[in-house]
Amino acid sequence: MPDEQEFISVINQHQKIIHKVCAVYMDTPTDREDLFQEITLQAWKSFATFRGEAQFSTWLYRVALNTAITFFRKEKKQPQIFNTEIFPELTEQRNTDEEQLAAMYKAIGELSNIDKALVMLYIEDYSYQEIGDMMGISPNNVAVKMIRIKTKLKDAAKKYYQF
Amino acid sequence: MELDELKNELNKKFAADKNKSAADIAALLKKQTVSVVRKLQRSLWFDLLANILVLFLFIWQGLYNASWALRVYFSSFIVLSVAALIVLIYLIRKINALNNTILPVKQNLESIYTIVREYKTRCFQLTMLLIPFCIAFIFVLAYVENKSGHQFDDLIDKLNDRAWILYTAIVVYVSMITIGIYYFTKWWLKKLYGKYLDQLKLLIAELEENSY
């Protein structure tokens, strides 16, 4: 039986990873809370198998993405809502940088679950080799997908932000 | 506006949710998961418990039923129930092992897909296999029982010159049971696992896709 205190301590240190995955995959605070719980429980169940061969953050990313991708909700997907918690500035005054960020954020929200995972790992600065290892695909495949995703995001973000 | 230009800012924004305390995290560990694998585990445990209950019923009927034919019928199902129990225990262990191992995303999706699909296919095949088996078995046992006890002689005598009524009734009954069970089983398994399998299949196909 793994040590619960040790687990809580490492999760506490790395919880930003789980928050990021929840923010990318879920629109509402309730859904994000549910996913956070699911990822934490899944990580706890699998913690005994973590042998320190990889960094804990990489291992946690793998757990979090596996869980998020297969976290199918019963109810129909709600329409994408604007997240005022993540972008509070936009509700008060217009800010160009924030608007660009918000547009990109919305565009990422429209991606498929697999593409969201790739974007997450990409913005965390993982190499294509590392992303490939986590996703179970070749680095070449990651590269091809990233080119396609970047184009898709550029086009989608234009819908939300006019230069 | 490119993804690379906003990379660092996005990374910060995604981590904007308020941090949880160690006590909050500890409280989360007391809850239950709601994943696909967990759903399958619950289904398997339900099947296992139902199987154990049915096994006791078969043992009781096999020992105490007044009819010799039904004693034989239920006793033979004890063997089938025990076999089903072994398969269910094997599947639960396999699912538990999968649930505690962190595989790369694609491999994880393929493993869940294979197990759920296998379970769905085998459930369907076993149900379909049992229909002709049960029907044939009950007729053989009824025939053997009648030879020794002559319980059905009166009915056969009454229908003697209109045997076609009996045969038609048997054919209609067997057909309706077979068709009913076929469609019900198909609908039930699709309702339970069809949507998950379709979603998993789409995700795997998307990961395998390698073109612009």
PDB file of N, CA and C in Angstrom, chain A residues 40-111:
ATOM      1  N   THR A  40      -7.124  12.762  -9.667  1.00  0.00           N
ATOM      2  CA  THR A  40      -6.429  12.533  -8.389  1.00  0.00           C
ATOM      3  C   THR A  40      -6.641  11.080  -7.927  1.00  0.00           C
ATOM      4  N   LEU A  41      -7.885  10.605  -8.041  1.00  0.00           N
ATOM      5  CA  LEU A  41      -8.165   9.222  -7.635  1.00  0.00           C
ATOM      6  C   LEU A  41      -7.420   8.211  -8.500  1.00  0.00           C
ATOM      7  N   GLN A  42      -7.404   8.488  -9.809  1.00  0.00           N
ATOM      8  CA  GLN A  42      -6.709   7.584 -10.729  1.00  0.00           C
ATOM      9  C   GLN A  42      -5.213   7.556 -10.411  1.00  0.00           C
ATOM     10  N   ALA A  43      -4.667   8.741 -10.118  1.00  0.00           N
ATOM     11  CA  ALA A  43      -3.242   8.818  -9.782  1.00  0.00           C
ATOM     12  C   ALA A  43      -2.970   8.055  -8.480  1.00  0.00           C
ATOM     13  N   TRP A  44      -3.861   8.175  -7.523  1.00  0.00           N
ATOM     14  CA  TRP A  44      -3.697   7.486  -6.229  1.00  0.00           C
ATOM     15  C   TRP A  44      -3.698   5.970  -6.420  1.00  0.00           C
ATOM     16  N   LYS A  45      -4.640   5.484  -7.268  1.00  0.00           N
ATOM     17  CA  LYS A  45      -4.738   4.043  -7.524  1.00  0.00           C
ATOM     18  C   LYS A  45      -3.477   3.502  -8.190  1.00  0.00           C
ATOM     19  N   SER A  46      -2.887   4.341  -9.042  1.00  0.00           N
ATOM     20  CA  SER A  46      -1.730   3.879  -9.815  1.00  0.00           C
ATOM     21  C   SER A  46      -0.400   4.255  -9.169  1.00  0.00           C
ATOM     22  N   PHE A  47      -0.463   4.963  -8.072  1.00  0.00           N
ATOM     23  CA  PHE A  47       0.760   5.501  -7.461  1.00  0.00           C
ATOM     24  C   PHE A  47       1.772   4.407  -7.120  1.00  0.00           C
ATOM     25  N   ALA A  48       1.261   3.239  -6.742  1.00  0.00           N
ATOM     26  CA  ALA A  48       2.155   2.123  -6.381  1.00  0.00           C
ATOM     27  C   ALA A  48       3.022   1.700  -7.569  1.00  0.00           C
ATOM     28  N   THR A  49       2.530   1.946  -8.795  1.00  0.00           N
ATOM     29  CA  THR A  49       3.289   1.522  -9.982  1.00  0.00           C
ATOM     30  C   THR A  49       4.317   2.575 -10.412  1.00  0.00           C
ATOM     31  N   PHE A  50       4.291   3.746  -9.774  1.00  0.00           N
ATOM     32  CA  PHE A  50       5.277   4.779 -10.117  1.00  0.00           C
ATOM     33  C   PHE A  50       6.612   4.445  -9.458  1.00  0.00           C
ATOM     34  N   ARG A  51       7.603   4.148 -10.318  1.00  0.00           N
ATOM     35  CA  ARG A  51       8.889   3.687  -9.765  1.00  0.00           C
ATOM     36  C   ARG A  51       9.984   4.742  -9.893  1.00  0.00           C
ATOM     37  N   GLY A  52       9.606   5.912 -10.304  1.00  0.00           N
ATOM     38  CA  GLY A  52      10.597   6.986 -10.397  1.00  0.00           C
ATOM     39  C   GLY A  52      11.492   6.885 -11.612  1.00  0.00           C
ATOM     40  N   GLU A  53      11.098   6.022 -12.585  1.00  0.00           N
ATOM     41  CA  GLU A  53      11.915   5.930 -13.807  1.00  0.00           C
ATOM     42  C   GLU A  53      11.773   7.205 -14.643  1.00  0.00           C
ATOM     43  N   ALA A  54      10.543   7.734 -14.643  1.00  0.00           N
ATOM     44  CA  ALA A  54      10.316   9.015 -15.323  1.00  0.00           C
ATOM     45  C   ALA A  54      10.132  10.073 -14.245  1.00  0.00           C
ATOM     46  N   GLN A  55      10.120  11.340 -14.659  1.00  0.00           N
ATOM     47  CA  GLN A  55       9.840  12.411 -13.689  1.00  0.00           C
ATOM     48  C   GLN A  55       8.393  12.277 -13.233  1.00  0.00           C
ATOM     49  N   PHE A  56       8.106  12.689 -12.002  1.00  0.00           N
ATOM     50  CA  PHE A  56       6.741  12.572 -11.505  1.00  0.00           C
ATOM     51  C   PHE A  56       5.786  13.404 -12.372  1.00  0.00           C
ATOM     52  N   SER A  57       6.244  14.590 -12.804  1.00  0.00           N
ATOM     53  CA  SER A  57       5.367  15.456 -13.606  1.00  0.00           C
ATOM     54  C   SER A  57       4.958  14.765 -14.918  1.00  0.00           C
ATOM     55  N   THR A  58       5.928  14.058 -15.541  1.00  0.00           N
ATOM     56  CA  THR A  58       5.619  13.356 -16.800  1.00  0.00           C
ATOM     57  C   THR A  58       4.607  12.240 -16.544  1.00  0.00           C
ATOM     58  N   TRP A  59       4.853  11.505 -15.462  1.00  0.00           N
ATOM     59  CA  TRP A  59       3.944  10.411 -15.086  1.00  0.00           C
ATOM     60  C   TRP A  59       2.537  10.960 -14.817  1.00  0.00           C
ATOM     61  N   LEU A  60       2.477  12.080 -14.090  1.00  0.00           N
ATOM     62  CA  LEU A  60       1.174  12.667 -13.742  1.00  0.00           C
ATOM     63  C   LEU A  60       0.456  13.176 -14.996  1.00  0.00           C
ATOM     64  N   TYR A  61       1.229  13.724 -15.939  1.00  0.00           N
ATOM     65  CA  TYR A  61       0.623  14.156 -17.200  1.00  0.00           C
ATOM     66  C   TYR A  61      -0.034  12.965 -17.906  1.00  0.00           C
ATOM     67  N   ARG A  62       0.675  11.850 -17.899  1.00  0.00           N
ATOM     68  CA  ARG A  62       0.160  10.652 -18.571  1.00  0.00           C
ATOM     69  C   ARG A  62      -1.155  10.199 -17.907  1.00  0.00           C
ATOM     70  N   VAL A  63      -1.155  10.178 -16.572  1.00  0.00           N
ATOM     71  CA  VAL A  63      -2.371   9.789 -15.833  1.00  0.00           C
ATOM     72  C   VAL A  63      -3.503  10.770 -16.155  1.00  0.00           C
ATOM     73  N   ALA A  64      -3.172  12.057 -16.081  1.00  0.00           N
ATOM     74  CA  ALA A  64      -4.195  13.091 -16.252  1.00  0.00           C
ATOM     75  C   ALA A  64      -4.792  13.061 -17.660  1.00  0.00           C
ATOM     76  N   LEU A  65      -3.920  12.904 -18.658  1.00  0.00           N
ATOM     77  CA  LEU A  65      -4.443  12.905 -20.031  1.00  0.00           C
ATOM     78  C   LEU A  65      -5.241  11.645 -20.328  1.00  0.00           C
ATOM     79  N   ASN A  66      -4.734  10.496 -19.858  1.00  0.00           N
ATOM     80  CA  ASN A  66      -5.508   9.245 -20.042  1.00  0.00           C
ATOM     81  C   ASN A  66      -6.890   9.387 -19.434  1.00  0.00           C
ATOM     82  N   THR A  67      -6.949   9.977 -18.254  1.00  0.00           N
ATOM     83  CA  THR A  67      -8.233  10.116 -17.566  1.00  0.00           C
ATOM     84  C   THR A  67      -9.134  11.123 -18.282  1.00  0.00           C
ATOM     85  N   ALA A  68      -8.552  12.268 -18.641  1.00  0.00           N
ATOM     86  CA  ALA A  68      -9.360  13.322 -19.273  1.00  0.00           C
ATOM     87  C   ALA A  68      -9.922  12.870 -20.623  1.00  0.00           C
ATOM     88  N   ILE A  69      -9.085  12.176 -21.395  1.00  0.00           N
ATOM     89  CA  ILE A  69      -9.526  11.754 -22.736  1.00  0.00           C
ATOM     90  C   ILE A  69     -10.692  10.761 -22.658  1.00  0.00           C
ATOM     91  N   THR A  70     -10.667   9.890 -21.652  1.00  0.00           N
ATOM     92  CA  THR A  70     -11.738   8.876 -21.560  1.00  0.00           C
ATOM     93  C   THR A  70     -12.807   9.267 -20.530  1.00  0.00           C
ATOM     94  N   PHE A  71     -12.816  10.543 -20.137  1.00  0.00           N
ATOM     95  CA  PHE A  71     -13.809  11.004 -19.154  1.00  0.00           C
ATOM     96  C   PHE A  71     -15.057  11.443 -19.915  1.00  0.00           C
ATOM     97  N   PHE A  72     -15.852  10.452 -20.333  1.00  0.00           N
ATOM     98  CA  PHE A  72     -17.032  10.763 -21.137  1.00  0.00           C
ATOM     99  C   PHE A  72     -18.177  11.160 -20.207  1.00  0.00           C
ATOM    100  N   ARG A  73     -18.747  12.308 -20.484  1.00  0.00           N
ATOM    101  CA  ARG A  73     -19.889  12.749 -19.697  1.00  0.00           C
ATOM    102  C   ARG A  73     -21.155  12.151 -20.287  1.00  0.00           C
ATOM    103  N   LYS A  74     -22.117  11.831 -19.411  1.00  0.00           N
ATOM    104  CA  LYS A  74     -23.378  11.268 -19.890  1.00  0.00           C
ATOM    105  C   LYS A  74     -24.215  12.306 -20.616  1.00  0.00           C
ATOM    106  N   GLU A  75     -24.269  13.508 -20.018  1.00  0.00           N
ATOM    107  CA  GLU A  75     -25.113  14.533 -20.618  1.00  0.00           C
ATOM    108  C   GLU A  75     -24.458  15.087 -21.876  1.00  0.00           C
ATOM    109  N   LYS A  76     -25.260  15.753 -22.694  1.00  0.00           N
ATOM    110  CA  LYS A  76     -24.734  16.314 -23.932  1.00  0.00           C
ATOM    111  C   LYS A  76     -23.732  17.411 -23.615  1.00  0.00           C
ATOM    112  N   LYS A  77     -22.781  17.561 -24.516  1.00  0.00           N
ATOM    113  CA  LYS A  77     -21.767  18.597 -24.308  1.00  0.00           C
ATOM    114  C   LYS A  77     -22.431  19.977 -24.313  1.00  0.00           C
ATOM    115  N   GLN A  78     -22.119  20.742 -23.285  1.00  0.00           N
ATOM    116  CA  GLN A  78     -22.712  22.067 -23.225  1.00  0.00           C
ATOM    117  C   GLN A  78     -21.988  22.988 -24.205  1.00  0.00           C
ATOM    118  N   PRO A  79     -22.684  24.012 -24.688  1.00  0.00           N
ATOM    119  CA  PRO A  79     -21.987  24.930 -25.585  1.00  0.00           C
ATOM    120  C   PRO A  79     -20.838  25.605 -24.841  1.00  0.00           C
ATOM    121  N   GLN A  80     -19.786  25.891 -25.590  1.00  0.00           N
ATOM    122  CA  GLN A  80     -18.613  26.533 -24.985  1.00  0.00           C
ATOM    123  C   GLN A  80     -19.020  27.862 -24.348  1.00  0.00           C
ATOM    124  N   ILE A  81     -18.746  28.016 -23.070  1.00  0.00           N
ATOM    125  CA  ILE A  81     -19.095  29.291 -22.446  1.00  0.00           C
ATOM    126  C   ILE A  81     -17.820  30.070 -22.173  1.00  0.00           C
ATOM    127  N   PHE A  82     -17.973  31.378 -22.079  1.00  0.00           N
ATOM    128  CA  PHE A  82     -16.790  32.187 -21.843  1.00  0.00           C
ATOM    129  C   PHE A  82     -16.367  32.069 -20.380  1.00  0.00           C
ATOM    130  N   ASN A  83     -15.113  31.755 -20.156  1.00  0.00           N
ATOM    131  CA  ASN A  83     -14.656  31.478 -18.813  1.00  0.00           C
ATOM    132  C   ASN A  83     -14.181  32.758 -18.107  1.00  0.00           C
ATOM    133  N   THR A  84     -15.069  33.349 -17.321  1.00  0.00           N
ATOM    134  CA  THR A  84     -14.719  34.630 -16.679  1.00  0.00           C
ATOM    135  C   THR A  84     -13.763  34.444 -15.510  1.00  0.00           C
ATOM    136  N   GLU A  85     -13.622  33.203 -15.025  1.00  0.00           N
ATOM    137  CA  GLU A  85     -12.669  32.973 -13.934  1.00  0.00           C
ATOM    138  C   GLU A  85     -11.246  33.030 -14.461  1.00  0.00           C
ATOM    139  N   ILE A  86     -11.082  32.465 -15.689  1.00  0.00           N
ATOM    140  CA  ILE A  86      -9.743  32.407 -16.258  1.00  0.00           C
ATOM    141  C   ILE A  86      -9.378  33.727 -16.942  1.00  0.00           C
ATOM    142  N   PHE A  87     -10.397  34.429 -17.463  1.00  0.00           N
ATOM    143  CA  PHE A  87     -10.145  35.722 -18.104  1.00  0.00           C
ATOM    144  C   PHE A  87     -10.977  36.833 -17.448  1.00  0.00           C
ATOM    145  N   PRO A  88     -10.711  37.164 -16.187  1.00  0.00           N
ATOM    146  CA  PRO A  88     -11.539  38.186 -15.513  1.00  0.00           C
ATOM    147  C   PRO A  88     -11.358  39.579 -16.127  1.00  0.00           C
ATOM    148  N   GLU A  89     -10.163  39.844 -16.684  1.00  0.00           N
ATOM    149  CA  GLU A  89      -9.878  41.184 -17.218  1.00  0.00           C
ATOM    150  C   GLU A  89     -10.863  41.583 -18.315  1.00  0.00           C
ATOM    151  N   LEU A  90     -11.284  40.616 -19.091  1.00  0.00           N
ATOM    152  CA  LEU A  90     -12.135  40.921 -20.239  1.00  0.00           C
ATOM    153  C   LEU A  90     -13.532  41.381 -19.847  1.00  0.00           C
ATOM    154  N   THR A  91     -13.934  41.061 -18.658  1.00  0.00           N
ATOM    155  CA  THR A  91     -15.274  41.480 -18.245  1.00  0.00           C
ATOM    156  C   THR A  91     -15.269  42.940 -17.806  1.00  0.00           C
ATOM    157  N   GLU A  92     -14.094  43.467 -17.509  1.00  0.00           N
ATOM    158  CA  GLU A  92     -14.021  44.846 -17.044  1.00  0.00           C
ATOM    159  C   GLU A  92     -13.635  45.822 -18.173  1.00  0.00           C
ATOM    160  N   GLN A  93     -12.530  45.564 -18.818  1.00  0.00           N
ATOM    161  CA  GLN A  93     -12.121  46.461 -19.895  1.00  0.00           C
ATOM    162  C   GLN A  93     -11.451  45.669 -21.000  1.00  0.00           C
ATOM    163  N   ARG A  94     -11.512  46.218 -22.200  1.00  0.00           N
ATOM    164  CA  ARG A  94     -10.942  45.515 -23.346  1.00  0.00           C
ATOM    165  C   ARG A  94      -9.411  45.602 -23.285  1.00  0.00           C
ATOM    166  N   ASN A  95      -8.790  44.512 -23.506  1.00  0.00           N
ATOM    167  CA  ASN A  95      -7.342  44.466 -23.442  1.00  0.00           C
ATOM    168  C   ASN A  95      -6.890  43.550 -24.584  1.00  0.00           C
ATOM    169  N   THR A  96      -6.118  44.117 -25.497  1.00  0.00           N
ATOM    170  CA  THR A  96      -5.780  43.402 -26.722  1.00  0.00           C
ATOM    171  C   THR A  96      -5.077  42.071 -26.471  1.00  0.00           C
ATOM    172  N   ASP A  97      -4.064  42.091 -25.609  1.00  0.00           N
ATOM    173  CA  ASP A  97      -3.332  40.849 -25.337  1.00  0.00           C
ATOM    174  C   ASP A  97      -4.254  39.801 -24.742  1.00  0.00           C
ATOM    175  N   GLU A  98      -5.051  40.254 -23.795  1.00  0.00           N
ATOM    176  CA  GLU A  98      -5.975  39.325 -23.152  1.00  0.00           C
ATOM    177  C   GLU A  98      -6.988  38.790 -24.157  1.00  0.00           C
ATOM    178  N   GLU A  99      -7.423  39.660 -25.073  1.00  0.00           N
ATOM    179  CA  GLU A  99      -8.400  39.221 -26.081  1.00  0.00           C
ATOM    180  C   GLU A  99      -7.801  38.156 -26.993  1.00  0.00           C
ATOM    181  N   GLN A 100      -6.545  38.365 -27.350  1.00  0.00           N
ATOM    182  CA  GLN A 100      -5.857  37.376 -28.194  1.00  0.00           C
ATOM    183  C   GLN A 100      -5.756  36.039 -27.469  1.00  0.00           C
ATOM    184  N   LEU A 101      -5.377  36.156 -26.192  1.00  0.00           N
ATOM    185  CA  LEU A 101      -5.260  34.936 -25.384  1.00  0.00           C
ATOM    186  C   LEU A 101      -6.613  34.228 -25.268  1.00  0.00           C
ATOM    187  N   ALA A 102      -7.648  35.028 -25.012  1.00  0.00           N
ATOM    188  CA  ALA A 102      -8.983  34.459 -24.865  1.00  0.00           C
ATOM    189  C   ALA A 102      -9.426  33.792 -26.158  1.00  0.00           C
ATOM    190  N   ALA A 103      -9.092  34.422 -27.301  1.00  0.00           N
ATOM    191  CA  ALA A 103      -9.467  33.848 -28.598  1.00  0.00           C
ATOM    192  C   ALA A 103      -8.772  32.502 -28.799  1.00  0.00           C
ATOM    193  N   MET A 104      -7.496  32.461 -28.435  1.00  0.00           N
ATOM    194  CA  MET A 104      -6.741  31.206 -28.584  1.00  0.00           C
ATOM    195  C   MET A 104      -7.287  30.151 -27.616  1.00  0.00           C
ATOM    196  N   TYR A 105      -7.639  30.614 -26.426  1.00  0.00           N
ATOM    197  CA  TYR A 105      -8.191  29.701 -25.418  1.00  0.00           C
ATOM    198  C   TYR A 105      -9.484  29.055 -25.938  1.00  0.00           C
ATOM    199  N   LYS A 106     -10.331  29.891 -26.528  1.00  0.00           N
ATOM    200  CA  LYS A 106     -11.590  29.380 -27.077  1.00  0.00           C
ATOM    201  C   LYS A 106     -11.322  28.414 -28.231  1.00  0.00           C
ATOM    202  N   ALA A 107     -10.350  28.788 -29.064  1.00  0.00           N
ATOM    203  CA  ALA A 107     -10.015  27.927 -30.205  1.00  0.00           C
ATOM    204  C   ALA A 107      -9.525  26.561 -29.717  1.00  0.00           C
ATOM    205  N   ILE A 108      -8.728  26.545 -28.657  1.00  0.00           N
ATOM    206  CA  ILE A 108      -8.243  25.277 -28.095  1.00  0.00           C
ATOM    207  C   ILE A 108      -9.431  24.459 -27.573  1.00  0.00           C
ATOM    208  N   GLY A 109     -10.393  25.167 -26.982  1.00  0.00           N
ATOM    209  CA  GLY A 109     -11.591  24.488 -26.470  1.00  0.00           C
ATOM    210  C   GLY A 109     -12.380  23.771 -27.542  1.00  0.00           C
ATOM    211  N   GLU A 110     -12.213  24.188 -28.800  1.00  0.00           N
ATOM    212  CA  GLU A 110     -12.955  23.556 -29.903  1.00  0.00           C
ATOM    213  C   GLU A 110     -12.231  22.334 -30.479  1.00  0.00           C
ATOM    214  N   LEU A 111     -10.993  22.116 -30.032  1.00  0.00           N
ATOM    215  CA  LEU A 111     -10.227  20.981 -30.583  1.00  0.00           C
ATOM    216  C   LEU A 111     -10.773  19.648 -30.053  1.00  0.00           C
TER     217      LEU A 111
END
